[in-house]
CSV table of C-alpha atoms in Angstrom, one decimal:
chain,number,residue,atom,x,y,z
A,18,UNK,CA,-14.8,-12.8,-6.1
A,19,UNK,CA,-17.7,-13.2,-3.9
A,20,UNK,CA,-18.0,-11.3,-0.7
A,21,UNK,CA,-20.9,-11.5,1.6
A,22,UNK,CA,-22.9,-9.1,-1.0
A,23,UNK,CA,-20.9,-7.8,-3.9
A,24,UNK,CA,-19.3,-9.0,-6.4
A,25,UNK,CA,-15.6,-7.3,-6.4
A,26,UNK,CA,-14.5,-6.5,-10.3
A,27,UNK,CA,-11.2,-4.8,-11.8
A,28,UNK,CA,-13.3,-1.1,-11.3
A,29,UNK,CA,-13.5,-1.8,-7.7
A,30,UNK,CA,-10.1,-2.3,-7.8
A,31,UNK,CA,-8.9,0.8,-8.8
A,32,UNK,CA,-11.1,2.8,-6.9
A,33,UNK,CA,-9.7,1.0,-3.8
A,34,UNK,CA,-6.1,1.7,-4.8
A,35,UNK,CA,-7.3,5.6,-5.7
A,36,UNK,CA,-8.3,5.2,-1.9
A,37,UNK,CA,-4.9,3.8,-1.0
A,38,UNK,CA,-2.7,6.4,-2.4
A,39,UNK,CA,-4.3,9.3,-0.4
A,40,UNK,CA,-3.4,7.0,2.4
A,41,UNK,CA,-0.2,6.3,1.3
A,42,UNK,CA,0.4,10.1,0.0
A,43,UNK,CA,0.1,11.4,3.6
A,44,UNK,CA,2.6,8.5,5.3
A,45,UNK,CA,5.0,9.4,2.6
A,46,UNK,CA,5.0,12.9,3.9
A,47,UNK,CA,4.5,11.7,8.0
A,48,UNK,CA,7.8,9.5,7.0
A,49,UNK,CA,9.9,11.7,5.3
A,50,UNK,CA,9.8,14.3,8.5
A,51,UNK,CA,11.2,11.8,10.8
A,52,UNK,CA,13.7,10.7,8.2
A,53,UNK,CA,14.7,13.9,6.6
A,54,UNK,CA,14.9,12.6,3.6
A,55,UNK,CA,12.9,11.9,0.9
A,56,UNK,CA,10.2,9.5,1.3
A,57,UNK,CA,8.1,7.9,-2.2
A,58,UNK,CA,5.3,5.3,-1.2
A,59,UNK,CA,4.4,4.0,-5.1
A,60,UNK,CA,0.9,4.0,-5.9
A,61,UNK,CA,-1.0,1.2,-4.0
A,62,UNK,CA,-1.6,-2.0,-6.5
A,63,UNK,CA,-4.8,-3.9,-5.8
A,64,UNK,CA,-4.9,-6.9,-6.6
A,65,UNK,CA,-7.3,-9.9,-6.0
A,66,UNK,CA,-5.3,-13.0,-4.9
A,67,UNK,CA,-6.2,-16.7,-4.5
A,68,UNK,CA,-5.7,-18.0,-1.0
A,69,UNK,CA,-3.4,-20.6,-3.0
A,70,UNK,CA,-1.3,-18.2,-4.0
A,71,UNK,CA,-1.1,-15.0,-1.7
A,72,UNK,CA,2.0,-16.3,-0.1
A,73,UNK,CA,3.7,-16.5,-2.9
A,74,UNK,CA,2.7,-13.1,-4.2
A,75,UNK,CA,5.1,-11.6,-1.8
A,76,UNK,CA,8.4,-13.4,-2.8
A,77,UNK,CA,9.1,-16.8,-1.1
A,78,UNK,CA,7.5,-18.0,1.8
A,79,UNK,CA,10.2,-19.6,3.3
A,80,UNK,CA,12.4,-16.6,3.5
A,81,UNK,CA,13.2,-14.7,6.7
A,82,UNK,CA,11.5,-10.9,6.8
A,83,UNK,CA,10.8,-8.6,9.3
A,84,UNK,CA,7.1,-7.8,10.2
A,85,UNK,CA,5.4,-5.2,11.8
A,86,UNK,CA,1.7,-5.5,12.3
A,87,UNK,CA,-1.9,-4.1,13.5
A,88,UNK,CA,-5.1,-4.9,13.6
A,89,UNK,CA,-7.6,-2.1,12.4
A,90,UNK,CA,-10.7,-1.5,14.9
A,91,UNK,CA,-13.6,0.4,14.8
A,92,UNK,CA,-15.6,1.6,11.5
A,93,UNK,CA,-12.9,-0.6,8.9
A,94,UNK,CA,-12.3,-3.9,9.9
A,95,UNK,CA,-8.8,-5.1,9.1
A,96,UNK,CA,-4.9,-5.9,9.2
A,97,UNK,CA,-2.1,-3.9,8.3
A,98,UNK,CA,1.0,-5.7,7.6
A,99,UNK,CA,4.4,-4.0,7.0
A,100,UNK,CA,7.3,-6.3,5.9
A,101,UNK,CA,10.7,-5.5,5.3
A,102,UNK,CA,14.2,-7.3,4.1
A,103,UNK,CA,16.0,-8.0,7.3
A,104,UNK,CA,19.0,-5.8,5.9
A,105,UNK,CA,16.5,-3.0,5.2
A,106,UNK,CA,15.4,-3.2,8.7
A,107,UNK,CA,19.1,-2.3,9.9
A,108,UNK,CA,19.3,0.5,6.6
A,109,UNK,CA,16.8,2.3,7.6
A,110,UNK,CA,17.0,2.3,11.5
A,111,UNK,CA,20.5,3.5,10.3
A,112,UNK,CA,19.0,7.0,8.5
A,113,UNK,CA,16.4,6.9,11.5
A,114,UNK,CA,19.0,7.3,14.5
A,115,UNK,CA,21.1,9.2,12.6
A,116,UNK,CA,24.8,7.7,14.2
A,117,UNK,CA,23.0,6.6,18.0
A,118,UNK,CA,22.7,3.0,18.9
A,119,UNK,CA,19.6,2.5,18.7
A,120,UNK,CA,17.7,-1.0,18.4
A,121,UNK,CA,16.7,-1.6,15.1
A,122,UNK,CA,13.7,-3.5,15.9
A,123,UNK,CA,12.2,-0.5,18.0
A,124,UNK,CA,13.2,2.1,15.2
A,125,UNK,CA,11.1,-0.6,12.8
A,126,UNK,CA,8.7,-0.8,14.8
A,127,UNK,CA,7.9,3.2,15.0
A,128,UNK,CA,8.5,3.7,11.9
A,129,UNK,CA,5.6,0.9,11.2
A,130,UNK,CA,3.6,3.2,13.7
A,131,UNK,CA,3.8,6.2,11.4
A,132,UNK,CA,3.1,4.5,8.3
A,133,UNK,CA,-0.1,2.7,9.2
A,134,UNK,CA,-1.1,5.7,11.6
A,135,UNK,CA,-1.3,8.0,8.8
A,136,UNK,CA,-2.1,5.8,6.2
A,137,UNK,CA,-5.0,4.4,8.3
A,138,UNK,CA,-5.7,8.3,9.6
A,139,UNK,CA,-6.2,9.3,6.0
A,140,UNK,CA,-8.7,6.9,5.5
A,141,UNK,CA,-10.4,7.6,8.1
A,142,UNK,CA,-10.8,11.3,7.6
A,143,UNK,CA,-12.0,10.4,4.6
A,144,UNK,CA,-14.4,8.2,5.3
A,145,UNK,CA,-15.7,10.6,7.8
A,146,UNK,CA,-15.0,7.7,10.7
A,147,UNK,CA,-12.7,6.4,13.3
A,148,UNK,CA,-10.5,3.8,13.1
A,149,UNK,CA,-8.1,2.7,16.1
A,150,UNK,CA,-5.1,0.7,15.5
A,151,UNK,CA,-3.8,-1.9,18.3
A,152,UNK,CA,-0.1,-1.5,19.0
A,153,UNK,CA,2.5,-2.7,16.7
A,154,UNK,CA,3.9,-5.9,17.4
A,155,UNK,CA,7.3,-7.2,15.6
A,156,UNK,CA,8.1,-10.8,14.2
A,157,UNK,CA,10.7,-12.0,12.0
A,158,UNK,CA,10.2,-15.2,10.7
A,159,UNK,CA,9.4,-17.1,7.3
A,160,UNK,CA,7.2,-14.8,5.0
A,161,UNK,CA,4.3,-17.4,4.9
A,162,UNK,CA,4.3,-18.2,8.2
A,163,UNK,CA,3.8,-13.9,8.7
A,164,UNK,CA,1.0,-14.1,6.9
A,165,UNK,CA,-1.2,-17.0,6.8
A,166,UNK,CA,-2.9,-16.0,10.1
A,167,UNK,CA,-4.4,-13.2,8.9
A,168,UNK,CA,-5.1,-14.7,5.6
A,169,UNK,CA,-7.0,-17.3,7.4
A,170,UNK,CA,-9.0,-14.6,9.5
A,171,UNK,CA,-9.7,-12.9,6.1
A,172,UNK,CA,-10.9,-16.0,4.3
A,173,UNK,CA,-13.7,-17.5,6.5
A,174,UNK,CA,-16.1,-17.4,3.5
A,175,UNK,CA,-13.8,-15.8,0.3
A,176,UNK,CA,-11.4,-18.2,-1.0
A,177,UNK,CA,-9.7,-15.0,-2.8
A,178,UNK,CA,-8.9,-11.9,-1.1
A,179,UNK,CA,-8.3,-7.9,-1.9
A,180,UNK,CA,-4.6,-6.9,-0.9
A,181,UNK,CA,-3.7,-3.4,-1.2
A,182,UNK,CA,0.1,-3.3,-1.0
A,183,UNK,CA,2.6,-0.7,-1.6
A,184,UNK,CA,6.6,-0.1,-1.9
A,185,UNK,CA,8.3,2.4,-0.3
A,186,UNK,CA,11.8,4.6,-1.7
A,187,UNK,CA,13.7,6.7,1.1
A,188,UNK,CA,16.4,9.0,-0.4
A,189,UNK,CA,17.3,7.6,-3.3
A,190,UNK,CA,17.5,3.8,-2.4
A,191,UNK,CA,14.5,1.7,-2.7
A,192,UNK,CA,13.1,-0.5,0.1
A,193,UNK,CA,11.8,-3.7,-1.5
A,194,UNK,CA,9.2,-3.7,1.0
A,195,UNK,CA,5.6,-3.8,1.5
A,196,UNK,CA,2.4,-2.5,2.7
A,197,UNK,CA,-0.3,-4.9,2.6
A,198,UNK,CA,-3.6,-4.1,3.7
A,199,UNK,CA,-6.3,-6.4,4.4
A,200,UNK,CA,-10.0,-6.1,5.0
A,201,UNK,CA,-12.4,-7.7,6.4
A,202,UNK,CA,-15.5,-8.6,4.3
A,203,UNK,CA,-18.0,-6.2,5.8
A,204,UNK,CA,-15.3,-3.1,6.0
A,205,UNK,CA,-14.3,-4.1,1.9
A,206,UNK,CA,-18.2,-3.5,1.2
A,207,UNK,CA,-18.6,-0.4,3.5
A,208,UNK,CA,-15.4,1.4,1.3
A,209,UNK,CA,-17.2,0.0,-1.8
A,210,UNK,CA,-20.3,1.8,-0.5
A,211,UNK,CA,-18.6,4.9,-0.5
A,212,UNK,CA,-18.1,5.2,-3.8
A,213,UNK,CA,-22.4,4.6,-4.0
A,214,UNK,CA,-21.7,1.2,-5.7
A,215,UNK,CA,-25.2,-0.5,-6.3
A,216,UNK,CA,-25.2,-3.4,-4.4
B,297,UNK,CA,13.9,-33.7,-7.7
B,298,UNK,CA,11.1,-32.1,-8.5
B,299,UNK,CA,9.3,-29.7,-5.6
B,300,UNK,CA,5.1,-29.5,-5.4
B,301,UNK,CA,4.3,-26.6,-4.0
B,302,UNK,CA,1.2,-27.2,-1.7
B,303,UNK,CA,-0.7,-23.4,-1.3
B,304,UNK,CA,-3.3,-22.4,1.5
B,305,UNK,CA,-6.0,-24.9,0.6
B,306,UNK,CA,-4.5,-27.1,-1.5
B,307,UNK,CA,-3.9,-30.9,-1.3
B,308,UNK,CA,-2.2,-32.6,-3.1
B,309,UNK,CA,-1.2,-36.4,-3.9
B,310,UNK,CA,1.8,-38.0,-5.8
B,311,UNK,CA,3.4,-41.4,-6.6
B,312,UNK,CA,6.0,-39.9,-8.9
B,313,UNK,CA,9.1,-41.0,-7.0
B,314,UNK,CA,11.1,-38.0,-7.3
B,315,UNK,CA,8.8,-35.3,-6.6
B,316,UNK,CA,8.8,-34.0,-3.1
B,317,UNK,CA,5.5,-32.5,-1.6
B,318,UNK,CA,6.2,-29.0,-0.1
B,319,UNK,CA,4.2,-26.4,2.4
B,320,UNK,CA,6.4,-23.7,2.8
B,321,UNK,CA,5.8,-21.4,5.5
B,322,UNK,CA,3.4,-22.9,7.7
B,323,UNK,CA,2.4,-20.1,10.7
B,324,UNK,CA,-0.9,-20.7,12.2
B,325,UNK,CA,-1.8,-22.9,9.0
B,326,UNK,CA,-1.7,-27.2,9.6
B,327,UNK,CA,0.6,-28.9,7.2
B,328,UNK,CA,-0.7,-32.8,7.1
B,329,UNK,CA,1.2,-35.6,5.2
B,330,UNK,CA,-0.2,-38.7,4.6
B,331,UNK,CA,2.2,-41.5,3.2
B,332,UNK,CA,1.1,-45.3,1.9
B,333,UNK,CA,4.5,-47.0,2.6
B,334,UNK,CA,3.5,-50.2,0.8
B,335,UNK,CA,2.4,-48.9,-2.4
B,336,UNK,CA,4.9,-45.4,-1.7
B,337,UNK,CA,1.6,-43.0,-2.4
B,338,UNK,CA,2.2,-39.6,-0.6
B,339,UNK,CA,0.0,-36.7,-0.3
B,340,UNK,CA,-0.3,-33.2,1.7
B,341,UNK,CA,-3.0,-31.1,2.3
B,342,UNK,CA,-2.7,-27.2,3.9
B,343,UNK,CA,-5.3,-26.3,6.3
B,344,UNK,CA,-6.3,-22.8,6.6
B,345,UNK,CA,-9.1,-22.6,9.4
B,346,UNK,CA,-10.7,-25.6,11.2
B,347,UNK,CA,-14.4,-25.8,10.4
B,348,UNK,CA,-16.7,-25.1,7.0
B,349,UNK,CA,-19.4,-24.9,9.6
B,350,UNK,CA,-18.1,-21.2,10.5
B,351,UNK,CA,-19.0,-20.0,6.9
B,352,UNK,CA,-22.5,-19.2,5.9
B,353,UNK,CA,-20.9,-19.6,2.2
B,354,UNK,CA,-20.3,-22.4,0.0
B,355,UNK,CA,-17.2,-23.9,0.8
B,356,UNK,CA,-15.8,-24.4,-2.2
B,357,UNK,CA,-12.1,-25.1,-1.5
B,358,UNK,CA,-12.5,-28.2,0.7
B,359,UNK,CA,-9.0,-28.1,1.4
B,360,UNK,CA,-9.4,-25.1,3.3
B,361,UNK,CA,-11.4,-26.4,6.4
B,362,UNK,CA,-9.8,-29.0,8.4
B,363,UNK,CA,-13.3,-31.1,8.5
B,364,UNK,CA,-13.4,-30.8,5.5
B,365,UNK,CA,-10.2,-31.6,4.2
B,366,UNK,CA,-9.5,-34.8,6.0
B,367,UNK,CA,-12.1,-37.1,3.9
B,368,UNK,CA,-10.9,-35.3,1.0
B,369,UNK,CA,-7.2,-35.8,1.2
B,370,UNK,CA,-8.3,-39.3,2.4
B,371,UNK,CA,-10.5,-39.7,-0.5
B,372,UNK,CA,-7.7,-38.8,-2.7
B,373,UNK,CA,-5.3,-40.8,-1.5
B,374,UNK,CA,-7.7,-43.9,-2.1
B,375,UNK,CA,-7.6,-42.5,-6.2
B,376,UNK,CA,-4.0,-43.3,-6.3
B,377,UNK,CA,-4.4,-46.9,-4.7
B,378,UNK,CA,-3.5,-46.1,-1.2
B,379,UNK,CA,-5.1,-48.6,1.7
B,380,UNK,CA,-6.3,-46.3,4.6
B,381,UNK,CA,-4.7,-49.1,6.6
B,382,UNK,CA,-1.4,-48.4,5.5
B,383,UNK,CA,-1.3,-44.6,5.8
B,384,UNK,CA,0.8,-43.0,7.8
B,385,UNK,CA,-0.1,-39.3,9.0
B,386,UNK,CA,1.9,-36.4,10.7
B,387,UNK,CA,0.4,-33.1,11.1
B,388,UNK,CA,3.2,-29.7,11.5
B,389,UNK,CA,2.0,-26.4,12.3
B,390,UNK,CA,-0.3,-24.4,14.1
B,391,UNK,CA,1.8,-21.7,15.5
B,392,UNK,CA,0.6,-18.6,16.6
B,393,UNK,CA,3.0,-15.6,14.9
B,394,UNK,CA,1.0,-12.6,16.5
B,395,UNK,CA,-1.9,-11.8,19.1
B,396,UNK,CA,-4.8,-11.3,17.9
B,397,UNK,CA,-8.2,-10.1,19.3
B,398,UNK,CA,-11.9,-9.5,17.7
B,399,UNK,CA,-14.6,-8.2,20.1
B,400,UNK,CA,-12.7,-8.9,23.0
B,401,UNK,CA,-12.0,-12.9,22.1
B,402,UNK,CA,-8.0,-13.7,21.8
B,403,UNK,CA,-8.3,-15.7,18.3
B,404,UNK,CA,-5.4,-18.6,18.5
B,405,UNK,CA,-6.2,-20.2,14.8
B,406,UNK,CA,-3.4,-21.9,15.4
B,407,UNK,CA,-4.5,-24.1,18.7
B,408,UNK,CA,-7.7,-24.5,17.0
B,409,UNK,CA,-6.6,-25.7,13.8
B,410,UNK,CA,-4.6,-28.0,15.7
B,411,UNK,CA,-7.6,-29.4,17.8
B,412,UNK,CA,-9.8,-29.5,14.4
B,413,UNK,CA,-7.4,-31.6,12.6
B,414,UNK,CA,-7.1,-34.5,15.3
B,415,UNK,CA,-10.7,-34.8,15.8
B,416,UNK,CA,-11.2,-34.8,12.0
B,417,UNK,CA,-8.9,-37.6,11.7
B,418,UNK,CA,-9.6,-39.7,14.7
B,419,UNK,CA,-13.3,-39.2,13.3
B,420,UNK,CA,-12.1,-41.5,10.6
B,421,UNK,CA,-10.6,-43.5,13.1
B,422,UNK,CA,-6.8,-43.1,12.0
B,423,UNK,CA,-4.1,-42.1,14.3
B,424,UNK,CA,-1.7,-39.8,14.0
B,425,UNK,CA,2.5,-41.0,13.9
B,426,UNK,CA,3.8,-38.3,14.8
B,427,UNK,CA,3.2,-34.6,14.7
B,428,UNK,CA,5.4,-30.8,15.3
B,429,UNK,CA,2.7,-28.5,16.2
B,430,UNK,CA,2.4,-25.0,18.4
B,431,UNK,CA,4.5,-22.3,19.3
B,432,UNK,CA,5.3,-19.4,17.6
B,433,UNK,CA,7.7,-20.2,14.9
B,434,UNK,CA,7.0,-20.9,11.4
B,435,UNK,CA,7.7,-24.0,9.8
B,436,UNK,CA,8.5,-25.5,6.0
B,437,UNK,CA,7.3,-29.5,5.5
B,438,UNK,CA,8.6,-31.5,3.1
B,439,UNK,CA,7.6,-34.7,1.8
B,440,UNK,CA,9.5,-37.3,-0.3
B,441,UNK,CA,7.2,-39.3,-2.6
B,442,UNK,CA,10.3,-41.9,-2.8
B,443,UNK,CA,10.6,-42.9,0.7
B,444,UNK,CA,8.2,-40.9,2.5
B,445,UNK,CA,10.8,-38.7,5.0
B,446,UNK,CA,8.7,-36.2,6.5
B,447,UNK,CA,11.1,-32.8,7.2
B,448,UNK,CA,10.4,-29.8,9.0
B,449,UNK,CA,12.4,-26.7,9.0
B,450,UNK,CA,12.2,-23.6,11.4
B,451,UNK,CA,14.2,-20.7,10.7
B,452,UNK,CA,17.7,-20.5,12.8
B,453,UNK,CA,17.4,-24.4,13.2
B,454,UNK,CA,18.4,-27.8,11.9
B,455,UNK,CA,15.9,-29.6,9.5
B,456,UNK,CA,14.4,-32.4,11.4
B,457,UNK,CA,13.0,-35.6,10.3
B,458,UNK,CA,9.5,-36.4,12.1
């Protein structure tokens, strides 16, 4: 892959999922204080993905998920995707109310707060910058439909793209969902640049 | 049946009778079938973003940029023995799933994809049949290479033919 001044190769990759899992280390503990329970966010796979075939990457396109999503402002430039099996969505607002009625999509939805808050907090620390994240906003609708949008927002120039994603495991039940992270161009190359690639 | 799964980008053409062309998952992405009913030559492409122009880079994937994709699919089409007079086109998608903003500009891909894929085609001067576009639901197109039913499927709803 190709971006505006690198070329992205599997070494890149792993440094950026290295970079993912302090990010995903610290919403594993954020989680698992609101849950009680324990919380496991795997190790982030990087992976570069065809345009053709990012949809599919995810499981089938045409299924119904849940998604919670940001945009990332300031010093990284990106989107931050969480999506989840419908039935997880009511699981884990079940553990998160603990016996109140509580609407699953706002439980979701906070949860997706804390996630991408400290995921994308971490990062930032690290990075020595600031990042803002716009408010959370819920859809549920065909997986492919969720994310071609920001696909297409990604992949002005690129016709592949970098996707950071991640599963989670609360207690001892594992939520076959994701993380995905995806960066802008000029955001990909300034976390590339802090690991004093040449260019 | 066979299904031909058409990704971000892609086009595709068939005249194998029993395959059917599919874009699963349209969301702010166009989905545009284009059917030869005399000879029964079908093809789809799956637009991304409307305009190579935007992109100081090569644009390799043609498929991906309405303008660009239109002569191409067309082009295609022609391979296979389609007449342009004979072609029938429908154009499905275009929603817009979430809000998005960049420097204080609301980007609606969707609506813009839309507008990008009429002119390209009127720019060839072919008109379009018939077409399910906007909103904020997501939407699966099918093509059969057979007869050349155009479906479209939202989530929670009946398949419809266009």
């Amino acid at each position: 892959m190709e971006t505006n001044n690198k070329k992205i190769n599997q070494m890149h990759l792993d440094l950026l999922g290295e970079l993912g899992n302090i990010g995903s280390g610290n919403a594993a503990t954020a989680l698992s204080q609101i849950l009680n329970k324990t919380v496991y966010l795997d190790v982030p796979h990087v992976e570069l993905c065809n345009i053709s075939e990012v949809a599919s990457s995810f499981g089938d396109p045409e299924f119904r998920k849940t998604a919670v999503f940001f945009q990332t402002q300031q010093d990284v430039k990106g989107y931050v995707l969480l999506v989840f099996e419908d039935e997880d969505v009511k699981k884990i607002s079940k553990i998160a109310a603990g016996g109140l009625e509580i609407d699953p999509d706002s439980v979701i939805t906070e949860i997706g707060n804390i996630v991408a808050g400290s995921y994308i907090g971490a990062l930032a620390s690290m990075l020595e910058g600031k990042i803002d994240l716009t408010p959370p906003q819920i859809a549920h609708d065909m997986l492919g439909a969720l994310i071609d949008n920001i696909v297409s927002l990604i992949c002005v120039v690129a016709d592949e793209l970098v996707i950071i994603k991640t599963k989670m495991t609360i207690g001892n039940e594992t939520i076959p969902s994701f993380f995905i992270l995806f960066l802008e161009d000029e955001s990909l190359n300034k976390l590339l640049d802090y690991f004093n690639f040449e260019k | 049946m066979t299904n031909i799964n058409v990704g971000m980008g892609e086009i595709k053409t068939s005249k194998t009778p029993n395959n059917i062309l599919i874009a699963p998952g349209l969301g702010s992405c166009i989905g545009i079938t284009m059917y030869d009913k005399i000879k029964k030559i079908a093809g789809m492409a799956h637009v991304v973003l409307p305009s190579a122009k935007e992109t100081t880079g090569k644009a390799a994937l043609l498929g991906k940029y309405a303008d660009t994709a239109i002569p191409e699919m067309i082009a295609k089409m022609k391979d296979l023995g389609a007449q342009t007079k004979d072609l029938e086109i429908k154009i499905v998608g275009g929603a817009q799933m979430f809000n998005l903003e960049r420097g204080g500009n609301i980007l609606n891909i969707g609506m813009r994809n839309i507008l990008a894929v009429k002119t390209a085609i009127e720019k060839e001067k072919l008109k379009i049949s018939a077409s399910d576009t906007g909103g904020n639901k997501g939407r699966t197109l099918k093509l059969n290479v057979e007869t050349g039913t155009v479906l479209v499927k939202i989530l929670g709803q009946k398949e419809i033919k266009l």
